[in-house]
Amino acid sequence: MLTRNHFDDEGCPVSQNPTPRQLEPLGHAVPSTVPTHWYNLAADLPEPTPPHLHPGTQQPLTPDDLAPLFPMALIEQEVTQERYVEIPQTVREIYATWRPSPLVRAHRLERALGTKARIYYKYEGVSPVGSHKPNTAVAQAYYNALEGTTKLTTETGAGQWGASLSFAAALLGLTCEVWQVRASYDAKPYRRFQMEAYGSVCHSSPSDLTESGRAMNAADPDTTGSLGMAISEAVEAAAKDPLAHYSLGSVLNHVMLHQSVIGQEVLTQLADTEEKQIDVAFGCAGGGSNLAGLTFPLIGQNLREGTTTRVVACEPAACPSLTQGEYRYDHGDVAGLTPLLKMHTLGKDFVPPAIHAGGLRYHGMAPMVSHALNLGLLEATAVDQDTAFRGGVEFARAEGIIPAPESTHAVAAAIAYARTAESDGQSVLIGLSGNGVLDLPAYAAYV
Ligand SMILES: *Cc1c(COP(=O)(O)O)cnc(C)c1O
C-alpha cells in the first residue's frame, strides 16, 4: 500500500515521507557537462525588472515580507543581480540522474517538412517526471530542507508541477501537500497517482481545508477551479504552518534562474555542432519558466557577445497573456494573497477554457519574461489548439517522441516557420519541455 492513507486528528490525510533527510552530497562523480552555476539574465538586462510589490502597502517587497513563505536562499535569489549563482553539489548530483538533457538534430522532421532549416530540439522529457519542472523543484526542496522546513505546499494544474515537487520532496526528505485544480483532479488522475507514489497528499481545489477554498466553494459550488484559486489555498496553508513553506513552479525570478541549466547546456552542446549560434528559438510559455530556462542564456549571449538569436514565446490562443494581456501589476492568485507582480496578465479572475495544455492555463506571465518582451528581447505568438496538436502529431511521427500538449505549441510554431523560405539555411531550436505520455487522452481526442 502506498504511504498516503494516514490521517490526522481531523481526518485529513497526512503526507508521509519515509526517506531520511540527505542534504550532504553523496560524493559520487557528476559529469562536468552538468552546469555548475545557474545563469541570471538580470545581470545583463539593459533595465532592471520592475520589483514585486507588497499586496497591502503596494511598496516593493522586503525579504521579511516573503519569509513566511520562502526560505531565505530563494528570497535572495529572487532579487540577486549576480550573473552566476553556484548550484549546490547535492542538487547537481540529483540533476545528474537525467542532465545534461539531450540536444537532438531533428533530421527526420527536416526531411518530412522538406525544409532547408536545420532543426534541433532540447528534450526535457527525460527527467523522472517527464518535464523541465524538476530543475527548479529539486533546488527549491533543497533550500527549504536546508533551512529547516519540513513540509512544502503547492498548487498544480494538470499535475506536472505537483508531481515534480513531490519527486523532489521525496528525495530530500520533505513532506508535500498539493492543491490540484478540480477539473484536472477529476479528469486526469494519473499525475495524482504519481504524487501519491512519491508520498504526497493531493487535494481537489477549491477544498474545504482552507478559508479561501471554503469562500470560493460558497461563491460557486460548481466551480472547476483554477490555478489562481489553488495558489490561494496553498499559500494560506503554508502561511498558517510555521514548519511549512510554499513553493511555486513558475513565474518567479528564482524559478527562471534554476531553469537556466537548459539553455546553458544548449550553448555547450552547440559547440559540438556546425552551428555558430541558434538563429531562432521557439519555446512554449505558460508561466514562462521553460522558455526562460531555454532562452535567457541565449538572450544573455546576444546582449554580451552580439549574437543575433531570435526568441519566440509560443502561447495558447485560449490563454494569450503575452499577445493579448495588459502589462501591469497584478496578483498571482485569485484571493489576492500573493505579491503584486508586474506582468502581462489577463486579470487574476480570468478562468481559461479547459484546453489540454493544462500547464499553459495561467492568467499571467513571469515578470522577467514580460519585461524581456517589453524590451524587445523576445517575441510572442499565439497558437490555437488544433494547430498545436497537428504539430505534435507531425513531430511524433517523424521523431518518435510524443511532445507534451504544452510543448506542441513550440513545435507547431517552429514547424510553421521551417516551412517558410525565411528559414532557409537557418538553425531552429525547439524547446521540447516535456513528453506527452501521461497526456495521451488529449492526443486521442485530437486524432
Ligand atoms: C508546466 C509546463 C509548461 C508550462 O510552464 P512554464 O513555466 O511556462 O514552462 C510547459 N511545458 C510542460 C511540459 C510543462 O509541464
PDB file of N, CA, C and O in Angstrom, residues 2-75:
ATOM      1  N   LEU A   2       0.504   2.244  -0.767  1.00  0.00           N
ATOM      2  CA  LEU A   2       1.270   3.491  -0.785  1.00  0.00           C
ATOM      3  C   LEU A   2       1.130   4.190   0.560  1.00  0.00           C
ATOM      4  O   LEU A   2       0.320   3.803   1.394  1.00  0.00           O
ATOM      5  N   THR A   3       1.912   5.238   0.742  1.00  0.00           N
ATOM      6  CA  THR A   3       2.005   5.825   2.073  1.00  0.00           C
ATOM      7  C   THR A   3       0.953   6.902   2.329  1.00  0.00           C
ATOM      8  O   THR A   3       1.058   7.646   3.267  1.00  0.00           O
ATOM      9  N   ARG A   4      -0.090   6.996   1.513  1.00  0.00           N
ATOM     10  CA  ARG A   4      -0.935   8.176   1.658  1.00  0.00           C
ATOM     11  C   ARG A   4      -2.028   8.044   2.704  1.00  0.00           C
ATOM     12  O   ARG A   4      -2.571   9.036   3.149  1.00  0.00           O
ATOM     13  N   ASN A   5      -2.380   6.827   3.083  1.00  0.00           N
ATOM     14  CA  ASN A   5      -3.565   6.708   3.909  1.00  0.00           C
ATOM     15  C   ASN A   5      -3.288   6.846   5.402  1.00  0.00           C
ATOM     16  O   ASN A   5      -3.592   5.986   6.196  1.00  0.00           O
ATOM     17  N   HIS A   6      -2.683   7.950   5.757  1.00  0.00           N
ATOM     18  CA  HIS A   6      -2.519   8.293   7.161  1.00  0.00           C
ATOM     19  C   HIS A   6      -3.353   9.535   7.393  1.00  0.00           C
ATOM     20  O   HIS A   6      -3.410  10.409   6.546  1.00  0.00           O
ATOM     21  N   PHE A   7      -3.986   9.605   8.559  1.00  0.00           N
ATOM     22  CA  PHE A   7      -4.931  10.691   8.792  1.00  0.00           C
ATOM     23  C   PHE A   7      -4.591  11.415  10.080  1.00  0.00           C
ATOM     24  O   PHE A   7      -4.147  10.804  11.050  1.00  0.00           O
ATOM     25  N   ASP A   8      -4.833  12.727  10.071  1.00  0.00           N
ATOM     26  CA  ASP A   8      -4.605  13.479  11.308  1.00  0.00           C
ATOM     27  C   ASP A   8      -5.869  13.461  12.167  1.00  0.00           C
ATOM     28  O   ASP A   8      -6.856  12.798  11.816  1.00  0.00           O
ATOM     29  N   ASP A   9      -5.861  14.201  13.281  1.00  0.00           N
ATOM     30  CA  ASP A   9      -6.977  14.167  14.230  1.00  0.00           C
ATOM     31  C   ASP A   9      -8.302  14.561  13.595  1.00  0.00           C
ATOM     32  O   ASP A   9      -9.364  14.141  14.028  1.00  0.00           O
ATOM     33  N   GLU A  10      -8.209  15.414  12.548  1.00  0.00           N
ATOM     34  CA  GLU A  10      -9.445  15.871  11.923  1.00  0.00           C
ATOM     35  C   GLU A  10      -9.834  15.015  10.720  1.00  0.00           C
ATOM     36  O   GLU A  10     -10.729  15.363   9.955  1.00  0.00           O
ATOM     37  N   GLY A  11      -9.130  13.915  10.542  1.00  0.00           N
ATOM     38  CA  GLY A  11      -9.490  13.016   9.455  1.00  0.00           C
ATOM     39  C   GLY A  11      -8.933  13.404   8.104  1.00  0.00           C
ATOM     40  O   GLY A  11      -9.340  12.860   7.081  1.00  0.00           O
ATOM     41  N   CYS A  12      -7.996  14.382   8.081  1.00  0.00           N
ATOM     42  CA  CYS A  12      -7.392  14.752   6.804  1.00  0.00           C
ATOM     43  C   CYS A  12      -6.198  13.854   6.547  1.00  0.00           C
ATOM     44  O   CYS A  12      -5.445  13.547   7.462  1.00  0.00           O
ATOM     45  N   PRO A  13      -6.018  13.470   5.300  1.00  0.00           N
ATOM     46  CA  PRO A  13      -4.839  12.661   5.012  1.00  0.00           C
ATOM     47  C   PRO A  13      -3.554  13.457   5.257  1.00  0.00           C
ATOM     48  O   PRO A  13      -3.514  14.657   5.041  1.00  0.00           O
ATOM     49  N   VAL A  14      -2.536  12.794   5.730  1.00  0.00           N
ATOM     50  CA  VAL A  14      -1.268  13.443   6.026  1.00  0.00           C
ATOM     51  C   VAL A  14      -0.211  12.825   5.122  1.00  0.00           C
ATOM     52  O   VAL A  14      -0.107  11.615   5.023  1.00  0.00           O
ATOM     53  N   SER A  15       0.587  13.688   4.508  1.00  0.00           N
ATOM     54  CA  SER A  15       1.619  13.133   3.645  1.00  0.00           C
ATOM     55  C   SER A  15       2.732  12.567   4.501  1.00  0.00           C
ATOM     56  O   SER A  15       3.043  13.051   5.572  1.00  0.00           O
ATOM     57  N   GLN A  16       3.298  11.463   4.041  1.00  0.00           N
ATOM     58  CA  GLN A  16       4.297  10.725   4.810  1.00  0.00           C
ATOM     59  C   GLN A  16       5.525  10.634   3.966  1.00  0.00           C
ATOM     60  O   GLN A  16       5.432  10.359   2.783  1.00  0.00           O
ATOM     61  N   ASN A  17       6.642  10.843   4.552  1.00  0.00           N
ATOM     62  CA  ASN A  17       7.828  10.595   3.764  1.00  0.00           C
ATOM     63  C   ASN A  17       8.850   9.783   4.505  1.00  0.00           C
ATOM     64  O   ASN A  17       9.447  10.261   5.445  1.00  0.00           O
ATOM     65  N   PRO A  18       9.057   8.563   4.046  1.00  0.00           N
ATOM     66  CA  PRO A  18       9.949   7.659   4.746  1.00  0.00           C
ATOM     67  C   PRO A  18      11.428   7.940   4.464  1.00  0.00           C
ATOM     68  O   PRO A  18      12.294   7.419   5.148  1.00  0.00           O
ATOM     69  N   THR A  19      11.715   8.792   3.467  1.00  0.00           N
ATOM     70  CA  THR A  19      13.110   8.992   3.071  1.00  0.00           C
ATOM     71  C   THR A  19      13.850   9.801   4.128  1.00  0.00           C
ATOM     72  O   THR A  19      13.376  10.856   4.521  1.00  0.00           O
ATOM     73  N   PRO A  20      15.007   9.360   4.583  1.00  0.00           N
ATOM     74  CA  PRO A  20      15.748  10.189   5.522  1.00  0.00           C
ATOM     75  C   PRO A  20      16.256  11.449   4.830  1.00  0.00           C
ATOM     76  O   PRO A  20      16.502  11.447   3.623  1.00  0.00           O
ATOM     77  N   ARG A  21      16.378  12.516   5.594  1.00  0.00           N
ATOM     78  CA  ARG A  21      16.859  13.766   5.036  1.00  0.00           C
ATOM     79  C   ARG A  21      18.331  13.611   4.658  1.00  0.00           C
ATOM     80  O   ARG A  21      19.135  13.178   5.476  1.00  0.00           O
ATOM     81  N   GLN A  22      18.670  13.929   3.450  1.00  0.00           N
ATOM     82  CA  GLN A  22      20.041  13.737   2.980  1.00  0.00           C
ATOM     83  C   GLN A  22      20.444  14.995   2.227  1.00  0.00           C
ATOM     84  O   GLN A  22      20.155  15.144   1.060  1.00  0.00           O
ATOM     85  N   LEU A  23      21.058  15.926   2.932  1.00  0.00           N
ATOM     86  CA  LEU A  23      21.391  17.199   2.299  1.00  0.00           C
ATOM     87  C   LEU A  23      22.849  17.299   1.898  1.00  0.00           C
ATOM     88  O   LEU A  23      23.207  18.096   1.045  1.00  0.00           O
ATOM     89  N   GLU A  24      23.706  16.484   2.532  1.00  0.00           N
ATOM     90  CA  GLU A  24      25.116  16.471   2.131  1.00  0.00           C
ATOM     91  C   GLU A  24      25.237  15.739   0.797  1.00  0.00           C
ATOM     92  O   GLU A  24      24.506  14.786   0.545  1.00  0.00           O
ATOM     93  N   PRO A  25      26.176  16.175  -0.051  1.00  0.00           N
ATOM     94  CA  PRO A  25      26.388  15.409  -1.279  1.00  0.00           C
ATOM     95  C   PRO A  25      26.760  13.965  -0.938  1.00  0.00           C
ATOM     96  O   PRO A  25      27.397  13.716   0.082  1.00  0.00           O
ATOM     97  N   LEU A  26      26.339  13.033  -1.779  1.00  0.00           N
ATOM     98  CA  LEU A  26      26.714  11.643  -1.557  1.00  0.00           C
ATOM     99  C   LEU A  26      28.149  11.394  -1.990  1.00  0.00           C
ATOM    100  O   LEU A  26      28.743  10.393  -1.657  1.00  0.00           O
ATOM    101  N   GLY A  27      28.688  12.303  -2.796  1.00  0.00           N
ATOM    102  CA  GLY A  27      30.098  12.230  -3.152  1.00  0.00           C
ATOM    103  C   GLY A  27      30.394  11.482  -4.435  1.00  0.00           C
ATOM    104  O   GLY A  27      31.540  11.233  -4.754  1.00  0.00           O
ATOM    105  N   HIS A  28      29.342  11.139  -5.191  1.00  0.00           N
ATOM    106  CA  HIS A  28      29.632  10.451  -6.457  1.00  0.00           C
ATOM    107  C   HIS A  28      29.994  11.466  -7.546  1.00  0.00           C
ATOM    108  O   HIS A  28      29.663  12.644  -7.451  1.00  0.00           O
ATOM    109  N   ALA A  29      30.676  10.973  -8.559  1.00  0.00           N
ATOM    110  CA  ALA A  29      31.151  11.866  -9.617  1.00  0.00           C
ATOM    111  C   ALA A  29      29.968  12.416 -10.415  1.00  0.00           C
ATOM    112  O   ALA A  29      29.053  11.676 -10.764  1.00  0.00           O
ATOM    113  N   VAL A  30      29.972  13.725 -10.671  1.00  0.00           N
ATOM    114  CA  VAL A  30      28.958  14.353 -11.515  1.00  0.00           C
ATOM    115  C   VAL A  30      29.661  14.806 -12.792  1.00  0.00           C
ATOM    116  O   VAL A  30      30.683  15.480 -12.712  1.00  0.00           O
ATOM    117  N   PRO A  31      29.138  14.430 -13.958  1.00  0.00           N
ATOM    118  CA  PRO A  31      29.819  14.822 -15.201  1.00  0.00           C
ATOM    119  C   PRO A  31      29.985  16.343 -15.288  1.00  0.00           C
ATOM    120  O   PRO A  31      29.113  17.102 -14.848  1.00  0.00           O
ATOM    121  N   SER A  32      31.107  16.770 -15.869  1.00  0.00           N
ATOM    122  CA  SER A  32      31.363  18.217 -15.962  1.00  0.00           C
ATOM    123  C   SER A  32      30.371  18.892 -16.897  1.00  0.00           C
ATOM    124  O   SER A  32      30.252  20.110 -16.915  1.00  0.00           O
ATOM    125  N   THR A  33      29.620  18.085 -17.680  1.00  0.00           N
ATOM    126  CA  THR A  33      28.623  18.664 -18.580  1.00  0.00           C
ATOM    127  C   THR A  33      27.344  19.082 -17.845  1.00  0.00           C
ATOM    128  O   THR A  33      26.469  19.712 -18.437  1.00  0.00           O
ATOM    129  N   VAL A  34      27.217  18.728 -16.565  1.00  0.00           N
ATOM    130  CA  VAL A  34      26.101  19.251 -15.756  1.00  0.00           C
ATOM    131  C   VAL A  34      26.536  20.624 -15.253  1.00  0.00           C
ATOM    132  O   VAL A  34      27.579  20.748 -14.597  1.00  0.00           O
ATOM    133  N   PRO A  35      25.776  21.685 -15.575  1.00  0.00           N
ATOM    134  CA  PRO A  35      26.225  23.041 -15.204  1.00  0.00           C
ATOM    135  C   PRO A  35      26.574  23.152 -13.714  1.00  0.00           C
ATOM    136  O   PRO A  35      25.958  22.502 -12.868  1.00  0.00           O
ATOM    137  N   THR A  36      27.563  23.976 -13.424  1.00  0.00           N
ATOM    138  CA  THR A  36      27.971  24.219 -12.033  1.00  0.00           C
ATOM    139  C   THR A  36      27.283  25.459 -11.463  1.00  0.00           C
ATOM    140  O   THR A  36      27.258  25.659 -10.260  1.00  0.00           O
ATOM    141  N   HIS A  37      26.755  26.329 -12.363  1.00  0.00           N
ATOM    142  CA  HIS A  37      26.117  27.571 -11.931  1.00  0.00           C
ATOM    143  C   HIS A  37      24.808  27.769 -12.692  1.00  0.00           C
ATOM    144  O   HIS A  37      24.679  27.318 -13.828  1.00  0.00           O
ATOM    145  N   TRP A  38      23.879  28.445 -12.035  1.00  0.00           N
ATOM    146  CA  TRP A  38      22.700  28.932 -12.755  1.00  0.00           C
ATOM    147  C   TRP A  38      23.039  30.299 -13.343  1.00  0.00           C
ATOM    148  O   TRP A  38      23.803  31.072 -12.749  1.00  0.00           O
ATOM    149  N   TYR A  39      22.437  30.608 -14.474  1.00  0.00           N
ATOM    150  CA  TYR A  39      22.669  31.906 -15.127  1.00  0.00           C
ATOM    151  C   TYR A  39      21.490  32.838 -14.861  1.00  0.00           C
ATOM    152  O   TYR A  39      20.322  32.433 -14.974  1.00  0.00           O
ATOM    153  N   ASN A  40      21.796  34.089 -14.559  1.00  0.00           N
ATOM    154  CA  ASN A  40      20.772  35.073 -14.212  1.00  0.00           C
ATOM    155  C   ASN A  40      20.767  36.202 -15.240  1.00  0.00           C
ATOM    156  O   ASN A  40      21.692  37.026 -15.277  1.00  0.00           O
ATOM    157  N   LEU A  41      19.708  36.266 -16.042  1.00  0.00           N
ATOM    158  CA  LEU A  41      19.627  37.300 -17.085  1.00  0.00           C
ATOM    159  C   LEU A  41      19.632  38.710 -16.491  1.00  0.00           C
ATOM    160  O   LEU A  41      20.039  39.669 -17.159  1.00  0.00           O
ATOM    161  N   ALA A  42      19.190  38.844 -15.231  1.00  0.00           N
ATOM    162  CA  ALA A  42      19.121  40.187 -14.615  1.00  0.00           C
ATOM    163  C   ALA A  42      20.456  40.924 -14.743  1.00  0.00           C
ATOM    164  O   ALA A  42      20.486  42.150 -14.896  1.00  0.00           O
ATOM    165  N   ALA A  43      21.565  40.165 -14.705  1.00  0.00           N
ATOM    166  CA  ALA A  43      22.891  40.798 -14.767  1.00  0.00           C
ATOM    167  C   ALA A  43      23.149  41.456 -16.114  1.00  0.00           C
ATOM    168  O   ALA A  43      23.991  42.357 -16.212  1.00  0.00           O
ATOM    169  N   ASP A  44      22.452  41.034 -17.147  1.00  0.00           N
ATOM    170  CA  ASP A  44      22.741  41.537 -18.498  1.00  0.00           C
ATOM    171  C   ASP A  44      21.635  42.415 -19.076  1.00  0.00           C
ATOM    172  O   ASP A  44      21.756  42.909 -20.186  1.00  0.00           O
ATOM    173  N   LEU A  45      20.546  42.596 -18.330  1.00  0.00           N
ATOM    174  CA  LEU A  45      19.430  43.382 -18.863  1.00  0.00           C
ATOM    175  C   LEU A  45      19.796  44.868 -18.911  1.00  0.00           C
ATOM    176  O   LEU A  45      20.391  45.386 -17.970  1.00  0.00           O
ATOM    177  N   PRO A  46      19.387  45.549 -19.981  1.00  0.00           N
ATOM    178  CA  PRO A  46      19.652  46.992 -20.057  1.00  0.00           C
ATOM    179  C   PRO A  46      18.881  47.795 -19.002  1.00  0.00           C
ATOM    180  O   PRO A  46      19.311  48.876 -18.617  1.00  0.00           O
ATOM    181  N   GLU A  47      17.752  47.277 -18.553  1.00  0.00           N
ATOM    182  CA  GLU A  47      16.957  47.945 -17.496  1.00  0.00           C
ATOM    183  C   GLU A  47      16.495  46.870 -16.529  1.00  0.00           C
ATOM    184  O   GLU A  47      16.116  45.786 -16.965  1.00  0.00           O
ATOM    185  N   PRO A  48      16.485  47.181 -15.223  1.00  0.00           N
ATOM    186  CA  PRO A  48      16.067  46.151 -14.268  1.00  0.00           C
ATOM    187  C   PRO A  48      14.577  45.803 -14.386  1.00  0.00           C
ATOM    188  O   PRO A  48      13.766  46.640 -14.766  1.00  0.00           O
ATOM    189  N   THR A  49      14.245  44.559 -14.040  1.00  0.00           N
ATOM    190  CA  THR A  49      12.846  44.127 -13.994  1.00  0.00           C
ATOM    191  C   THR A  49      12.140  44.873 -12.859  1.00  0.00           C
ATOM    192  O   THR A  49      12.691  44.973 -11.762  1.00  0.00           O
ATOM    193  N   PRO A  50      10.932  45.402 -13.094  1.00  0.00           N
ATOM    194  CA  PRO A  50      10.217  46.087 -12.009  1.00  0.00           C
ATOM    195  C   PRO A  50      10.048  45.181 -10.784  1.00  0.00           C
ATOM    196  O   PRO A  50       9.796  43.987 -10.943  1.00  0.00           O
ATOM    197  N   PRO A  51      10.205  45.739  -9.581  1.00  0.00           N
ATOM    198  CA  PRO A  51      10.151  44.906  -8.371  1.00  0.00           C
ATOM    199  C   PRO A  51       8.746  44.377  -8.090  1.00  0.00           C
ATOM    200  O   PRO A  51       7.761  44.966  -8.525  1.00  0.00           O
ATOM    201  N   HIS A  52       8.682  43.274  -7.333  1.00  0.00           N
ATOM    202  CA  HIS A  52       7.385  42.794  -6.853  1.00  0.00           C
ATOM    203  C   HIS A  52       6.931  43.738  -5.729  1.00  0.00           C
ATOM    204  O   HIS A  52       7.749  44.241  -4.960  1.00  0.00           O
ATOM    205  N   LEU A  53       5.615  43.960  -5.626  1.00  0.00           N
ATOM    206  CA  LEU A  53       5.090  44.869  -4.604  1.00  0.00           C
ATOM    207  C   LEU A  53       4.299  44.103  -3.542  1.00  0.00           C
ATOM    208  O   LEU A  53       3.678  43.071  -3.826  1.00  0.00           O
ATOM    209  N   HIS A  54       4.313  44.670  -2.339  1.00  0.00           N
ATOM    210  CA  HIS A  54       3.517  44.112  -1.239  1.00  0.00           C
ATOM    211  C   HIS A  54       2.029  44.291  -1.557  1.00  0.00           C
ATOM    212  O   HIS A  54       1.619  45.389  -1.949  1.00  0.00           O
ATOM    213  N   PRO A  55       1.205  43.229  -1.384  1.00  0.00           N
ATOM    214  CA  PRO A  55      -0.200  43.348  -1.768  1.00  0.00           C
ATOM    215  C   PRO A  55      -0.971  44.370  -0.925  1.00  0.00           C
ATOM    216  O   PRO A  55      -1.970  44.926  -1.394  1.00  0.00           O
ATOM    217  N   GLY A  56      -0.503  44.637   0.300  1.00  0.00           N
ATOM    218  CA  GLY A  56      -1.193  45.606   1.151  1.00  0.00           C
ATOM    219  C   GLY A  56      -0.679  47.019   0.951  1.00  0.00           C
ATOM    220  O   GLY A  56      -1.427  47.932   0.592  1.00  0.00           O
ATOM    221  N   THR A  57       0.634  47.205   1.124  1.00  0.00           N
ATOM    222  CA  THR A  57       1.203  48.561   1.100  1.00  0.00           C
ATOM    223  C   THR A  57       1.525  49.046  -0.313  1.00  0.00           C
ATOM    224  O   THR A  57       1.754  50.237  -0.506  1.00  0.00           O
ATOM    225  N   GLN A  58       1.596  48.146  -1.284  1.00  0.00           N
ATOM    226  CA  GLN A  58       1.987  48.474  -2.655  1.00  0.00           C
ATOM    227  C   GLN A  58       3.427  48.988  -2.738  1.00  0.00           C
ATOM    228  O   GLN A  58       3.821  49.576  -3.741  1.00  0.00           O
ATOM    229  N   GLN A  59       4.207  48.783  -1.683  1.00  0.00           N
ATOM    230  CA  GLN A  59       5.635  49.129  -1.702  1.00  0.00           C
ATOM    231  C   GLN A  59       6.444  47.908  -2.138  1.00  0.00           C
ATOM    232  O   GLN A  59       5.975  46.782  -1.982  1.00  0.00           O
ATOM    233  N   PRO A  60       7.676  48.142  -2.672  1.00  0.00           N
ATOM    234  CA  PRO A  60       8.493  46.981  -3.040  1.00  0.00           C
ATOM    235  C   PRO A  60       8.633  46.014  -1.872  1.00  0.00           C
ATOM    236  O   PRO A  60       8.764  46.418  -0.719  1.00  0.00           O
ATOM    237  N   LEU A  61       8.580  44.738  -2.179  1.00  0.00           N
ATOM    238  CA  LEU A  61       8.659  43.699  -1.154  1.00  0.00           C
ATOM    239  C   LEU A  61      10.002  43.731  -0.452  1.00  0.00           C
ATOM    240  O   LEU A  61      11.027  43.980  -1.072  1.00  0.00           O
ATOM    241  N   THR A  62       9.984  43.453   0.831  1.00  0.00           N
ATOM    242  CA  THR A  62      11.234  43.265   1.568  1.00  0.00           C
ATOM    243  C   THR A  62      11.401  41.768   1.823  1.00  0.00           C
ATOM    244  O   THR A  62      10.426  41.004   1.770  1.00  0.00           O
ATOM    245  N   PRO A  63      12.637  41.340   2.112  1.00  0.00           N
ATOM    246  CA  PRO A  63      12.848  39.921   2.422  1.00  0.00           C
ATOM    247  C   PRO A  63      11.923  39.439   3.541  1.00  0.00           C
ATOM    248  O   PRO A  63      11.398  38.329   3.484  1.00  0.00           O
ATOM    249  N   ASP A  64      11.670  40.289   4.551  1.00  0.00           N
ATOM    250  CA  ASP A  64      10.801  39.888   5.656  1.00  0.00           C
ATOM    251  C   ASP A  64       9.383  39.566   5.191  1.00  0.00           C
ATOM    252  O   ASP A  64       8.703  38.711   5.769  1.00  0.00           O
ATOM    253  N   ASP A  65       8.924  40.285   4.164  1.00  0.00           N
ATOM    254  CA  ASP A  65       7.572  40.027   3.661  1.00  0.00           C
ATOM    255  C   ASP A  65       7.449  38.610   3.122  1.00  0.00           C
ATOM    256  O   ASP A  65       6.385  37.996   3.182  1.00  0.00           O
ATOM    257  N   LEU A  66       8.540  38.122   2.552  1.00  0.00           N
ATOM    258  CA  LEU A  66       8.482  36.805   1.900  1.00  0.00           C
ATOM    259  C   LEU A  66       8.857  35.662   2.834  1.00  0.00           C
ATOM    260  O   LEU A  66       8.601  34.499   2.521  1.00  0.00           O
ATOM    261  N   ALA A  67       9.454  36.005   3.975  1.00  0.00           N
ATOM    262  CA  ALA A  67       9.988  34.967   4.864  1.00  0.00           C
ATOM    263  C   ALA A  67       8.956  33.925   5.327  1.00  0.00           C
ATOM    264  O   ALA A  67       9.314  32.766   5.497  1.00  0.00           O
ATOM    265  N   PRO A  68       7.661  34.300   5.532  1.00  0.00           N
ATOM    266  CA  PRO A  68       6.724  33.251   5.933  1.00  0.00           C
ATOM    267  C   PRO A  68       6.506  32.193   4.847  1.00  0.00           C
ATOM    268  O   PRO A  68       6.035  31.096   5.132  1.00  0.00           O
ATOM    269  N   LEU A  69       6.826  32.536   3.612  1.00  0.00           N
ATOM    270  CA  LEU A  69       6.522  31.617   2.506  1.00  0.00           C
ATOM    271  C   LEU A  69       7.731  30.886   1.942  1.00  0.00           C
ATOM    272  O   LEU A  69       7.627  29.754   1.477  1.00  0.00           O
ATOM    273  N   PHE A  70       8.898  31.570   1.943  1.00  0.00           N
ATOM    274  CA  PHE A  70      10.050  31.007   1.233  1.00  0.00           C
ATOM    275  C   PHE A  70      11.292  30.992   2.123  1.00  0.00           C
ATOM    276  O   PHE A  70      11.440  31.864   2.987  1.00  0.00           O
ATOM    277  N   PRO A  71      12.218  30.060   1.873  1.00  0.00           N
ATOM    278  CA  PRO A  71      13.494  30.095   2.601  1.00  0.00           C
ATOM    279  C   PRO A  71      14.338  31.290   2.126  1.00  0.00           C
ATOM    280  O   PRO A  71      14.166  31.768   1.007  1.00  0.00           O
ATOM    281  N   MET A  72      15.229  31.743   3.001  1.00  0.00           N
ATOM    282  CA  MET A  72      15.997  32.957   2.706  1.00  0.00           C
ATOM    283  C   MET A  72      16.847  32.815   1.442  1.00  0.00           C
ATOM    284  O   MET A  72      16.992  33.763   0.678  1.00  0.00           O
ATOM    285  N   ALA A  73      17.378  31.632   1.197  1.00  0.00           N
ATOM    286  CA  ALA A  73      18.222  31.459  -0.003  1.00  0.00           C
ATOM    287  C   ALA A  73      17.420  31.767  -1.270  1.00  0.00           C
ATOM    288  O   ALA A  73      17.940  32.401  -2.201  1.00  0.00           O
ATOM    289  N   LEU A  74      16.163  31.366  -1.312  1.00  0.00           N
ATOM    290  CA  LEU A  74      15.348  31.627  -2.510  1.00  0.00           C
ATOM    291  C   LEU A  74      14.924  33.085  -2.575  1.00  0.00           C
ATOM    292  O   LEU A  74      14.806  33.658  -3.661  1.00  0.00           O
ATOM    293  N   ILE A  75      14.706  33.704  -1.408  1.00  0.00           N
ATOM    294  CA  ILE A  75      14.367  35.130  -1.389  1.00  0.00           C
ATOM    295  C   ILE A  75      15.535  35.937  -1.950  1.00  0.00           C
ATOM    296  O   ILE A  75      15.351  36.873  -2.739  1.00  0.00           O
TER     297      ILE A  75
END
